mmCIF file of C-alpha atoms in Angstrom:
data_model
loop_
_atom_site.group_PDB
_atom_site.id
_atom_site.type_symbol
_atom_site.label_atom_id
_atom_site.label_comp_id
_atom_site.label_asym_id
_atom_site.label_seq_id
_atom_site.Cartn_x
_atom_site.Cartn_y
_atom_site.Cartn_z
ATOM 1 C CA UNK T 1 31.843 35.494 7.196
ATOM 2 C CA UNK T 2 29.409 32.646 7.704
ATOM 3 C CA UNK T 3 30.888 29.270 6.898
ATOM 4 C CA UNK T 4 28.643 26.228 6.463
ATOM 5 C CA UNK T 5 29.435 22.763 7.724
ATOM 6 C CA UNK T 6 30.976 20.810 4.850
ATOM 7 C CA UNK T 7 29.395 17.745 3.270
ATOM 8 C CA UNK T 8 30.722 14.246 4.076
ATOM 9 C CA UNK T 9 30.121 10.914 2.376
ATOM 10 C CA UNK T 10 29.367 7.985 4.647
ATOM 11 C CA UNK T 11 30.461 4.383 4.026
ATOM 12 C CA UNK T 12 29.254 1.573 6.271
ATOM 13 C CA UNK T 13 30.433 -2.024 6.646
ATOM 14 C CA UNK T 14 27.275 -3.888 7.549
ATOM 15 C CA UNK T 15 29.138 -6.881 8.975
ATOM 16 C CA UNK T 16 32.659 -8.217 9.094
ATOM 17 C CA UNK T 17 33.524 -9.981 5.886
ATOM 18 C CA UNK T 18 31.661 -7.456 3.738
ATOM 19 C CA UNK T 19 33.025 -4.281 2.169
ATOM 20 C CA UNK T 20 32.139 -0.759 3.216
ATOM 21 C CA UNK T 21 29.310 0.499 1.054
ATOM 22 C CA UNK T 22 28.195 4.064 0.325
ATOM 23 C CA UNK T 23 25.186 4.826 2.536
ATOM 24 C CA UNK T 24 24.648 8.527 1.942
ATOM 25 C CA UNK T 25 25.931 11.889 3.025
ATOM 26 C CA UNK T 26 25.590 14.425 5.815
ATOM 27 C CA UNK T 27 26.932 17.737 7.071
ATOM 28 C CA UNK T 28 29.363 18.042 9.974
ATOM 29 C CA UNK T 29 31.941 20.538 11.198
ATOM 30 C CA UNK T 30 34.773 17.977 11.369
ATOM 31 C CA UNK T 31 35.562 14.292 10.958
ATOM 32 C CA UNK T 32 34.772 13.408 14.527
ATOM 33 C CA UNK T 33 31.320 14.977 14.320
ATOM 34 C CA UNK T 34 30.785 13.371 10.926
ATOM 35 C CA UNK T 35 31.355 9.952 12.499
ATOM 36 C CA UNK T 36 28.992 10.689 15.365
ATOM 37 C CA UNK T 37 26.306 11.999 13.039
ATOM 38 C CA UNK T 38 26.768 9.046 10.684
ATOM 39 C CA UNK T 39 26.168 6.698 13.601
ATOM 40 C CA UNK T 40 22.893 8.456 14.452
ATOM 41 C CA UNK T 41 21.679 8.997 10.904
ATOM 42 C CA UNK T 42 22.666 5.729 9.223
ATOM 43 C CA UNK T 43 23.014 3.021 11.889
ATOM 44 C CA UNK T 44 20.004 3.334 14.185
ATOM 45 C CA UNK T 45 19.056 -0.310 13.596
ATOM 46 C CA UNK T 46 22.314 -2.255 13.723
ATOM 47 C CA UNK T 47 23.090 -1.535 10.089
ATOM 48 C CA UNK T 48 26.813 -1.420 10.669
ATOM 49 C CA UNK T 49 29.948 -2.503 12.512
ATOM 50 C CA UNK T 50 32.299 0.069 10.992
ATOM 51 C CA UNK T 51 31.922 3.532 9.476
ATOM 52 C CA UNK T 52 34.168 5.553 7.149
ATOM 53 C CA UNK T 53 33.562 9.225 6.489
ATOM 54 C CA UNK T 54 35.316 11.328 3.879
ATOM 55 C CA UNK T 55 34.718 14.939 2.985
ATOM 56 C CA UNK T 56 32.836 14.953 -0.300
ATOM 57 C CA UNK T 57 35.243 17.412 -1.940
ATOM 58 C CA UNK T 58 38.001 14.779 -1.831
ATOM 59 C CA UNK T 59 36.087 12.403 -4.087
ATOM 60 C CA UNK T 60 36.913 12.591 -7.764
ATOM 61 C CA UNK T 61 34.094 11.252 -9.895
ATOM 62 C CA UNK T 62 34.055 10.248 -13.534
ATOM 63 C CA UNK T 63 31.853 12.298 -15.803
ATOM 64 C CA UNK T 64 28.893 10.408 -17.313
ATOM 65 C CA UNK T 65 29.403 12.389 -20.525
ATOM 66 C CA UNK T 66 32.632 10.453 -20.993
ATOM 67 C CA UNK T 67 30.972 7.104 -20.444
ATOM 68 C CA UNK T 68 31.341 5.933 -24.058
ATOM 69 C CA UNK T 69 35.154 6.181 -24.086
ATOM 70 C CA UNK T 70 35.396 5.166 -20.404
ATOM 71 C CA UNK T 71 33.327 2.020 -20.395
ATOM 72 C CA UNK T 72 32.332 0.940 -23.884
ATOM 73 C CA UNK T 73 35.710 -0.458 -24.965
ATOM 74 C CA UNK T 74 35.174 -3.267 -22.429
ATOM 75 C CA UNK T 75 32.068 -4.387 -24.291
ATOM 76 C CA UNK T 76 33.884 -5.867 -27.298
ATOM 77 C CA UNK T 77 36.431 -7.755 -25.201
ATOM 78 C CA UNK T 78 34.312 -10.832 -24.831
ATOM 79 C CA UNK T 79 37.449 -12.988 -24.546
ATOM 80 C CA UNK T 80 37.676 -11.754 -20.953
ATOM 81 C CA UNK T 81 34.684 -13.916 -20.101
ATOM 82 C CA UNK T 82 34.784 -17.696 -19.583
ATOM 83 C CA UNK T 83 31.906 -18.328 -21.999
ATOM 84 C CA UNK T 84 34.113 -17.151 -24.895
ATOM 85 C CA UNK T 85 36.050 -20.443 -24.884
ATOM 86 C CA UNK T 86 34.759 -23.602 -26.539
ATOM 87 C CA UNK T 87 35.363 -26.709 -24.505
ATOM 88 C CA UNK T 88 34.211 -30.312 -25.010
ATOM 89 C CA UNK T 89 30.991 -31.249 -23.234
ATOM 90 C CA UNK T 90 32.834 -33.863 -21.181
ATOM 91 C CA UNK T 91 34.468 -31.109 -19.180
ATOM 92 C CA UNK T 92 31.779 -30.365 -16.634
ATOM 93 C CA UNK T 93 33.446 -27.968 -14.240
ATOM 94 C CA UNK T 94 36.053 -25.511 -15.442
ATOM 95 C CA UNK V 1 24.599 24.217 -26.463
ATOM 96 C CA UNK V 2 22.652 24.398 -29.729
ATOM 97 C CA UNK V 3 18.917 23.839 -29.719
ATOM 98 C CA UNK V 4 19.372 20.755 -31.834
ATOM 99 C CA UNK V 5 21.843 19.262 -29.360
ATOM 100 C CA UNK V 6 19.447 19.912 -26.458
ATOM 101 C CA UNK V 7 16.585 18.317 -28.348
ATOM 102 C CA UNK V 8 18.796 15.305 -28.926
ATOM 103 C CA UNK V 9 19.701 15.068 -25.236
ATOM 104 C CA UNK V 10 16.054 15.434 -24.281
ATOM 105 C CA UNK V 11 15.098 12.550 -26.535
ATOM 106 C CA UNK V 12 17.819 10.347 -25.117
ATOM 107 C CA UNK V 13 16.659 11.284 -21.624
ATOM 108 C CA UNK V 14 13.029 10.394 -22.357
ATOM 109 C CA UNK V 15 14.158 7.052 -23.775
ATOM 110 C CA UNK V 16 16.143 6.286 -20.643
ATOM 111 C CA UNK V 17 13.129 7.047 -18.447
ATOM 112 C CA UNK V 18 10.908 4.928 -20.682
ATOM 113 C CA UNK V 19 13.148 1.876 -20.261
ATOM 114 C CA UNK V 20 13.284 2.402 -16.463
ATOM 115 C CA UNK V 21 16.896 3.535 -16.360
ATOM 116 C CA UNK V 22 17.626 5.443 -13.172
ATOM 117 C CA UNK V 23 18.849 9.006 -13.455
ATOM 118 C CA UNK V 24 21.878 9.863 -11.316
ATOM 119 C CA UNK V 25 22.926 13.349 -10.174
ATOM 120 C CA UNK V 26 25.720 13.929 -12.699
ATOM 121 C CA UNK V 27 23.667 12.725 -15.671
ATOM 122 C CA UNK V 28 22.296 15.257 -18.094
ATOM 123 C CA UNK V 29 18.679 16.128 -17.277
ATOM 124 C CA UNK V 30 16.180 18.710 -18.479
ATOM 125 C CA UNK V 31 16.156 21.811 -16.278
ATOM 126 C CA UNK V 32 12.496 21.226 -15.482
ATOM 127 C CA UNK V 33 13.237 17.693 -14.234
ATOM 128 C CA UNK V 34 15.905 19.092 -11.933
ATOM 129 C CA UNK V 35 13.665 21.866 -10.617
ATOM 130 C CA UNK V 36 10.647 19.620 -10.124
ATOM 131 C CA UNK V 37 12.758 17.156 -8.183
ATOM 132 C CA UNK V 38 14.359 19.820 -6.009
ATOM 133 C CA UNK V 39 10.869 21.070 -5.211
ATOM 134 C CA UNK V 40 9.355 17.703 -4.434
ATOM 135 C CA UNK V 41 12.301 16.204 -2.527
ATOM 136 C CA UNK V 42 12.893 19.312 -0.426
ATOM 137 C CA UNK V 43 9.195 19.567 0.418
ATOM 138 C CA UNK V 44 9.235 15.935 1.393
ATOM 139 C CA UNK V 45 12.254 16.629 3.639
ATOM 140 C CA UNK V 46 10.535 19.644 5.194
ATOM 141 C CA UNK V 47 7.477 17.483 5.924
ATOM 142 C CA UNK V 48 9.636 15.033 7.871
ATOM 143 C CA UNK V 49 11.213 17.826 9.888
ATOM 144 C CA UNK V 50 8.007 19.751 10.603
ATOM 145 C CA UNK V 51 6.319 16.396 11.263
ATOM 146 C CA UNK V 52 8.489 16.017 14.362
ATOM 147 C CA UNK V 53 6.643 18.894 16.027
ATOM 148 C CA UNK V 54 3.099 17.555 16.623
ATOM 149 C CA UNK V 55 4.533 14.329 18.046
ATOM 150 C CA UNK V 56 7.360 15.931 19.979
ATOM 151 C CA UNK V 57 4.548 17.670 21.844
ATOM 152 C CA UNK V 58 3.704 14.357 23.570
ATOM 153 C CA UNK V 59 7.109 12.850 24.344
ATOM 154 C CA UNK V 60 7.229 14.162 27.903
ATOM 155 C CA UNK V 61 3.624 13.140 28.511
ATOM 156 C CA UNK V 62 3.617 9.634 27.044
ATOM 157 C CA UNK V 63 1.596 7.369 29.373
ATOM 158 C CA UNK V 64 4.328 4.758 29.959
ATOM 159 C CA UNK V 65 8.030 4.250 29.443
ATOM 160 C CA UNK V 66 7.253 1.770 26.650
ATOM 161 C CA UNK V 67 5.242 4.390 24.789
ATOM 162 C CA UNK V 68 7.844 7.032 25.466
ATOM 163 C CA UNK V 69 10.857 5.164 24.062
ATOM 164 C CA UNK V 70 8.816 4.208 20.988
ATOM 165 C CA UNK V 71 7.714 7.790 20.379
ATOM 166 C CA UNK V 72 11.239 9.119 20.906
ATOM 167 C CA UNK V 73 12.593 6.593 18.413
ATOM 168 C CA UNK V 74 9.876 7.487 15.923
ATOM 169 C CA UNK V 75 10.521 11.218 16.154
ATOM 170 C CA UNK V 76 14.250 10.579 15.810
ATOM 171 C CA UNK V 77 13.511 8.549 12.675
ATOM 172 C CA UNK V 78 11.571 11.466 11.186
ATOM 173 C CA UNK V 79 14.612 13.657 11.766
ATOM 174 C CA UNK V 80 16.800 11.063 10.060
ATOM 175 C CA UNK V 81 14.388 10.811 7.133
ATOM 176 C CA UNK V 82 14.522 14.574 6.713
ATOM 177 C CA UNK V 83 18.313 14.326 6.550
ATOM 178 C CA UNK V 84 18.340 11.533 3.923
ATOM 179 C CA UNK V 85 16.011 13.604 1.791
ATOM 180 C CA UNK V 86 17.896 16.890 2.159
ATOM 181 C CA UNK V 87 21.037 15.043 1.037
ATOM 182 C CA UNK V 88 19.209 13.620 -1.973
ATOM 183 C CA UNK V 89 18.021 17.107 -2.956
ATOM 184 C CA UNK V 90 21.523 18.546 -2.482
ATOM 185 C CA UNK V 91 22.853 16.246 -5.211
ATOM 186 C CA UNK V 92 20.789 18.365 -7.630
ATOM 187 C CA UNK V 93 22.750 21.502 -6.802
ATOM 188 C CA UNK V 94 20.759 23.261 -4.108
ATOM 189 C CA UNK V 95 22.391 23.868 -0.710
ATOM 190 C CA UNK V 96 20.972 22.800 2.641
ATOM 191 C CA UNK V 97 20.829 26.441 3.734
ATOM 192 C CA UNK V 98 18.855 27.493 0.674
ATOM 193 C CA UNK V 99 16.282 24.798 1.361
ATOM 194 C CA UNK V 100 15.934 25.779 5.001
ATOM 195 C CA UNK V 101 15.634 29.407 3.982
ATOM 196 C CA UNK V 102 12.839 28.463 1.549
ATOM 197 C CA UNK V 103 10.988 26.625 4.306
ATOM 198 C CA UNK V 104 11.292 29.471 6.772
ATOM 199 C CA UNK V 105 10.281 32.148 4.270
ATOM 200 C CA UNK V 106 7.196 30.148 3.306
ATOM 201 C CA UNK V 107 8.402 29.705 -0.287
ATOM 202 C CA UNK V 108 8.613 25.924 0.133
ATOM 203 C CA UNK V 109 5.643 23.976 1.381
ATOM 204 C CA UNK V 110 5.429 20.946 3.633
ATOM 205 C CA UNK V 111 2.635 18.451 4.117
ATOM 206 C CA UNK V 112 -0.441 20.284 5.383
ATOM 207 C CA UNK V 113 -1.321 17.489 7.773
ATOM 208 C CA UNK V 114 1.241 18.829 10.244
ATOM 209 C CA UNK V 115 -0.713 22.043 10.605
ATOM 210 C CA UNK V 116 -3.321 20.220 12.680
ATOM 211 C CA UNK V 117 -2.878 20.109 16.461
ATOM 212 C CA UNK V 118 -2.208 16.968 18.511
ATOM 213 C CA UNK V 119 -4.473 17.694 21.478
ATOM 214 C CA UNK V 120 -4.822 14.282 23.161
ATOM 215 C CA UNK V 121 -2.673 11.183 23.538
ATOM 216 C CA UNK V 122 -4.992 9.403 21.112
ATOM 217 C CA UNK V 123 -3.784 11.815 18.438
ATOM 218 C CA UNK V 124 -0.370 10.161 18.653
ATOM 219 C CA UNK V 125 -2.118 6.867 17.897
ATOM 220 C CA UNK V 126 -4.064 8.396 15.017
ATOM 221 C CA UNK V 127 -0.988 10.082 13.562
ATOM 222 C CA UNK V 128 0.997 6.836 13.535
ATOM 223 C CA UNK V 129 -1.855 4.788 12.156
ATOM 224 C CA UNK V 130 -3.340 7.209 9.612
ATOM 225 C CA UNK V 131 -0.721 9.833 8.807
ATOM 226 C CA UNK V 132 2.181 7.387 8.670
ATOM 227 C CA UNK V 133 -0.113 4.887 6.956
ATOM 228 C CA UNK V 134 -0.855 7.417 4.229
ATOM 229 C CA UNK V 135 2.801 8.437 4.049
ATOM 230 C CA UNK V 136 3.867 4.803 3.599
ATOM 231 C CA UNK V 137 1.460 4.345 0.680
ATOM 232 C CA UNK V 138 2.898 7.462 -0.951
ATOM 233 C CA UNK V 139 6.443 6.413 -0.241
ATOM 234 C CA UNK V 140 6.201 2.797 -1.336
ATOM 235 C CA UNK V 141 4.993 4.156 -4.669
ATOM 236 C CA UNK V 142 8.075 6.392 -4.742
ATOM 237 C CA UNK V 143 10.621 3.586 -4.204
ATOM 238 C CA UNK V 144 10.529 3.074 -7.970
ATOM 239 C CA UNK V 145 10.929 6.747 -8.808
ATOM 240 C CA UNK V 146 13.343 7.572 -11.610
ATOM 241 C CA UNK V 147 15.856 9.719 -9.704
ATOM 242 C CA UNK V 148 18.366 7.368 -8.050
ATOM 243 C CA UNK V 149 19.156 9.261 -4.811
ATOM 244 C CA UNK V 150 15.444 9.872 -4.157
ATOM 245 C CA UNK V 151 14.559 6.224 -4.781
ATOM 246 C CA UNK V 152 17.353 5.031 -2.477
ATOM 247 C CA UNK V 153 16.247 7.390 0.314
ATOM 248 C CA UNK V 154 12.697 6.100 -0.120
ATOM 249 C CA UNK V 155 13.751 2.476 0.236
ATOM 250 C CA UNK V 156 15.491 3.225 3.535
ATOM 251 C CA UNK V 157 12.574 5.308 4.771
ATOM 252 C CA UNK V 158 9.966 2.678 3.914
ATOM 253 C CA UNK V 159 11.929 0.027 5.806
ATOM 254 C CA UNK V 160 11.958 2.198 8.892
ATOM 255 C CA UNK V 161 8.402 3.472 8.755
ATOM 256 C CA UNK V 162 6.497 0.269 9.202
ATOM 257 C CA UNK V 163 7.166 0.370 12.938
ATOM 258 C CA UNK V 164 5.704 3.874 13.030
ATOM 259 C CA UNK V 165 2.355 2.755 11.766
ATOM 260 C CA UNK V 166 2.258 -0.322 13.975
ATOM 261 C CA UNK V 167 3.022 1.661 17.129
ATOM 262 C CA UNK V 168 0.211 4.081 16.225
ATOM 263 C CA UNK V 169 -2.316 1.347 15.589
ATOM 264 C CA UNK V 170 -1.330 -0.370 18.817
ATOM 265 C CA UNK V 171 -2.068 2.838 20.735
ATOM 266 C CA UNK V 172 -5.503 3.046 19.073
ATOM 267 C CA UNK V 173 -6.159 -0.625 19.763
ATOM 268 C CA UNK V 174 -5.283 -0.214 23.444
ATOM 269 C CA UNK V 175 -7.514 2.841 23.819
ATOM 270 C CA UNK V 176 -10.363 1.195 21.913
ATOM 271 C CA UNK V 177 -10.234 -1.750 24.318
ATOM 272 C CA UNK V 178 -9.987 0.534 27.356
ATOM 273 C CA UNK V 179 -12.559 2.447 29.406
ATOM 274 C CA UNK V 180 -15.489 4.140 27.622
ATOM 275 C CA UNK V 181 -13.641 7.447 28.018
ATOM 276 C CA UNK V 182 -10.512 6.022 26.399
ATOM 277 C CA UNK V 183 -12.499 4.559 23.549
ATOM 278 C CA UNK V 184 -14.252 7.908 23.039
ATOM 279 C CA UNK V 185 -10.854 9.575 22.921
ATOM 280 C CA UNK V 186 -9.702 7.170 20.193
ATOM 281 C CA UNK V 187 -12.912 7.778 18.216
ATOM 282 C CA UNK V 188 -12.493 11.535 18.561
ATOM 283 C CA UNK V 189 -8.948 11.338 17.228
ATOM 284 C CA UNK V 190 -10.096 9.243 14.256
ATOM 285 C CA UNK V 191 -12.873 11.780 13.588
ATOM 286 C CA UNK V 192 -10.413 14.647 13.454
ATOM 287 C CA UNK V 193 -7.580 12.944 11.525
ATOM 288 C CA UNK V 194 -9.544 10.951 8.941
ATOM 289 C CA UNK V 195 -10.305 13.697 6.437
ATOM 290 C CA UNK V 196 -6.954 15.505 6.679
ATOM 291 C CA UNK V 197 -5.281 12.119 6.101
ATOM 292 C CA UNK V 198 -7.248 11.648 2.876
ATOM 293 C CA UNK V 199 -6.123 15.125 1.810
ATOM 294 C CA UNK V 200 -2.477 14.075 2.226
ATOM 295 C CA UNK V 201 -2.614 12.470 -1.219
ATOM 296 C CA UNK V 202 -3.144 15.891 -2.757
ATOM 297 C CA UNK V 203 -5.843 17.303 -5.051
ATOM 298 C CA UNK V 204 -8.006 15.099 -7.262
ATOM 299 C CA UNK V 205 -6.278 14.034 -10.454
ATOM 300 C CA UNK V 206 -8.345 16.410 -12.588
ATOM 301 C CA UNK V 207 -7.227 19.313 -10.360
ATOM 302 C CA UNK V 208 -3.577 18.314 -10.231
ATOM 303 C CA UNK V 209 -1.802 20.002 -13.139
ATOM 304 C CA UNK V 210 1.595 18.441 -12.366
ATOM 305 C CA UNK V 211 0.410 14.839 -12.380
ATOM 306 C CA UNK V 212 0.815 14.179 -16.113
ATOM 307 C CA UNK V 213 4.443 15.310 -16.224
ATOM 308 C CA UNK V 214 5.281 13.619 -12.906
ATOM 309 C CA UNK V 215 3.898 10.335 -14.228
ATOM 310 C CA UNK V 216 5.770 10.672 -17.510
ATOM 311 C CA UNK V 217 9.063 11.232 -15.699
ATOM 312 C CA UNK V 218 8.242 8.458 -13.239
ATOM 313 C CA UNK V 219 8.585 10.906 -10.384
ATOM 314 C CA UNK V 220 5.172 9.599 -9.444
ATOM 315 C CA UNK V 221 4.254 6.018 -10.190
ATOM 316 C CA UNK V 222 0.569 6.261 -9.196
ATOM 317 C CA UNK V 223 -1.873 9.173 -9.264
ATOM 318 C CA UNK V 224 -3.219 10.951 -6.179
ATOM 319 C CA UNK V 225 -6.658 9.382 -6.564
ATOM 320 C CA UNK V 226 -5.290 5.864 -6.988
ATOM 321 C CA UNK V 227 -3.208 6.178 -3.835
ATOM 322 C CA UNK V 228 -6.080 7.712 -1.866
ATOM 323 C CA UNK V 229 -8.367 4.838 -2.832
ATOM 324 C CA UNK V 230 -5.703 2.334 -1.825
ATOM 325 C CA UNK V 231 -5.410 3.994 1.586
ATOM 326 C CA UNK V 232 -9.161 3.929 2.183
ATOM 327 C CA UNK V 233 -9.508 0.303 1.114
ATOM 328 C CA UNK V 234 -6.690 -0.678 3.411
ATOM 329 C CA UNK V 235 -7.679 1.409 6.446
ATOM 330 C CA UNK V 236 -11.434 0.869 6.745
ATOM 331 C CA UNK V 237 -11.145 -2.811 7.757
ATOM 332 C CA UNK V 238 -8.473 -1.832 10.305
ATOM 333 C CA UNK V 239 -10.936 0.611 11.914
ATOM 334 C CA UNK V 240 -13.667 -2.035 11.928
ATOM 335 C CA UNK V 241 -11.356 -4.506 13.614
ATOM 336 C CA UNK V 242 -10.960 -2.242 16.636
ATOM 337 C CA UNK V 243 -14.613 -1.175 16.506
ATOM 338 C CA UNK V 244 -14.030 2.465 15.599
ATOM 339 C CA UNK V 245 -16.254 4.244 13.120
ATOM 340 C CA UNK V 246 -14.823 6.041 10.089
ATOM 341 C CA UNK V 247 -16.502 9.481 10.091
ATOM 342 C CA UNK V 248 -17.964 9.299 6.588
ATOM 343 C CA UNK V 249 -21.709 8.599 6.209
ATOM 344 C CA UNK V 250 -21.232 7.896 2.488
ATOM 345 C CA UNK V 251 -18.585 5.235 3.019
ATOM 346 C CA UNK V 252 -19.751 1.989 1.438
ATOM 347 C CA UNK V 253 -18.176 -1.089 -0.111
ATOM 348 C CA UNK V 254 -18.800 -1.121 -3.849
ATOM 349 C CA UNK V 255 -18.851 -4.729 -4.983
ATOM 350 C CA UNK V 256 -18.704 -3.835 -8.638
ATOM 351 C CA UNK V 257 -15.651 -1.576 -8.370
ATOM 352 C CA UNK V 258 -14.009 -3.717 -5.708
ATOM 353 C CA UNK V 259 -13.345 -0.557 -3.736
ATOM 354 C CA UNK V 260 -14.961 1.572 -1.048
ATOM 355 C CA UNK V 261 -17.011 4.536 -2.252
ATOM 356 C CA UNK V 262 -16.492 7.578 -0.073
ATOM 357 C CA UNK V 263 -18.010 10.995 0.542
ATOM 358 C CA UNK V 264 -16.814 14.358 -0.806
ATOM 359 C CA UNK V 265 -13.589 15.830 0.570
ATOM 360 C CA UNK V 266 -13.671 19.442 1.746
ATOM 361 C CA UNK V 267 -11.140 20.884 -0.702
ATOM 362 C CA UNK V 268 -11.756 24.424 0.535
ATOM 363 C CA UNK V 269 -10.322 23.371 3.869
ATOM 364 C CA UNK V 270 -7.373 21.750 2.090
ATOM 365 C CA UNK V 271 -6.517 24.922 0.172
ATOM 366 C CA UNK V 272 -6.998 27.109 3.252
ATOM 367 C CA UNK V 273 -4.436 25.047 5.152
ATOM 368 C CA UNK V 274 -2.050 24.951 2.171
ATOM 369 C CA UNK V 275 -2.260 28.746 1.988
ATOM 370 C CA UNK V 276 -1.211 29.047 5.611
ATOM 371 C CA UNK V 277 -4.554 29.358 7.394
ATOM 372 C CA UNK V 278 -4.588 25.994 9.174
ATOM 373 C CA UNK V 279 -4.845 25.776 12.953
ATOM 374 C CA UNK V 280 -1.072 25.502 13.518
ATOM 375 C CA UNK V 281 0.728 26.899 10.449
ATOM 376 C CA UNK V 282 2.086 29.882 12.319
ATOM 377 C CA UNK V 283 3.065 27.927 15.411
ATOM 378 C CA UNK V 284 4.971 25.336 13.341
ATOM 379 C CA UNK V 285 6.937 27.951 11.447
ATOM 380 C CA UNK V 286 7.750 29.841 14.632
ATOM 381 C CA UNK V 287 9.053 26.655 16.218
ATOM 382 C CA UNK V 288 11.224 25.917 13.176
ATOM 383 C CA UNK V 289 12.607 29.437 12.906
ATOM 384 C CA UNK V 290 13.404 29.724 16.570
ATOM 385 C CA UNK V 291 15.170 26.331 16.555
ATOM 386 C CA UNK V 292 17.243 27.476 13.573
ATOM 387 C CA UNK V 293 18.051 30.928 14.946
ATOM 388 C CA UNK V 294 18.748 29.820 18.489
ATOM 389 C CA UNK V 295 20.981 27.036 17.204
ATOM 390 C CA UNK V 296 23.048 29.364 14.997
ATOM 391 C CA UNK V 297 25.710 29.967 17.636
ATOM 392 C CA UNK V 298 26.198 26.212 18.056
ATOM 393 C CA UNK V 299 26.736 25.717 14.326
ATOM 394 C CA UNK V 300 29.193 28.602 14.229
ATOM 395 C CA UNK V 301 31.046 27.502 17.351
ATOM 396 C CA UNK V 302 31.426 23.950 15.998
ATOM 397 C CA UNK V 303 32.868 25.314 12.764
ATOM 398 C CA UNK V 304 35.261 27.646 14.613
ATOM 399 C CA UNK V 305 36.393 24.754 16.801
ATOM 400 C CA UNK V 306 36.970 22.545 13.755
ATOM 401 C CA UNK V 307 38.998 25.294 12.035
ATOM 402 C CA UNK V 308 41.117 25.821 15.135
ATOM 403 C CA UNK V 309 41.811 22.123 15.479
ATOM 404 C CA UNK V 310 42.739 21.853 11.795
ATOM 405 C CA UNK V 311 45.187 24.779 12.116
ATOM 406 C CA UNK V 312 46.781 23.259 15.200
ATOM 407 C CA UNK V 313 47.426 19.936 13.541
ATOM 408 C CA UNK V 314 48.799 21.776 10.504
ATOM 409 C CA UNK V 315 51.237 23.705 12.733
ATOM 410 C CA UNK V 316 52.341 20.507 14.397
ATOM 411 C CA UNK V 317 53.018 18.906 11.039
ATOM 412 C CA UNK V 318 55.192 21.775 9.763
#
């Protein structure tokens, strides 16, 4: 039976000190080939100093349909932000 | 889902588009939005891949090492751009193999410009300058498109393409400043590529039934005619600067409009090429199919090797 090359997600650190960021995806037979392909597809112009690849099927994503219960509760917790607190004007930096 | 619920989702979707929210792959979207995007993104990807062929034709015959490394890098970029776009289309639920099958069966189209032959070295100059120039205008307009993965691919592609156009124009500039024969070669290439480049923007707005919906969904941000005019206005002075003549006797600056007026486009030719009767349609498809078929054993062998390696490491672990 014909088996297609699986899909991989590619994460690139553009320079030391920065996090790896999702760059895109590609197909490859295994991890080693995924790394080689990621180098050719996503870093032809010095875009990176480090690459992670992970097979797409291992990523669990939240469902946008559940966004209200996932993310909206954070909206009414304004006390998590510094601007919630009243301080005298004399305090310049806090 | 009830009809009422779908109507509700559709309304919410339209509102999101109206306030310039991006749509991401897992978001709810109307079936027609999904299908239209699969069609447009995959055809865009196919254009990048087929677009490698007319230029690949000249890699071994580039006149200097400088030209050769630039052309190699450009063709490699086109391959990369095809891959970004296939990935973007895959997020909508179509597989890479299905898309390739649609290209090879003729079900999916690609940009008709690549069905014209590249017969002289000057054609490589004209392709970079005009064809990539037109593509950039189309693609810059698409950076703001509503579907997130497509917009992100476009941003990357636009960044990379500006070198393509510059290398093409530099080739034309060098030929135009060369011997009379070289200059004639540059003029000949401009003569042959000018009109097909204008056709790259697609039919006139009044003959483009998909434009209204594409604009509403912000799949397109400008109409075919607007983009075509922008290309002409931008390119004519570039031709004048290197003393080449745009092959259009009706071309004239219109002070009142602030744009160039231009002569009629031969839409019969456009539709002939779209329908598969261009000079190279058959050759391009044969090249694609044979690359795919002759590479099948490599794809299968790589997969078999990966499976074997995975089993081995599993055995070691147990």
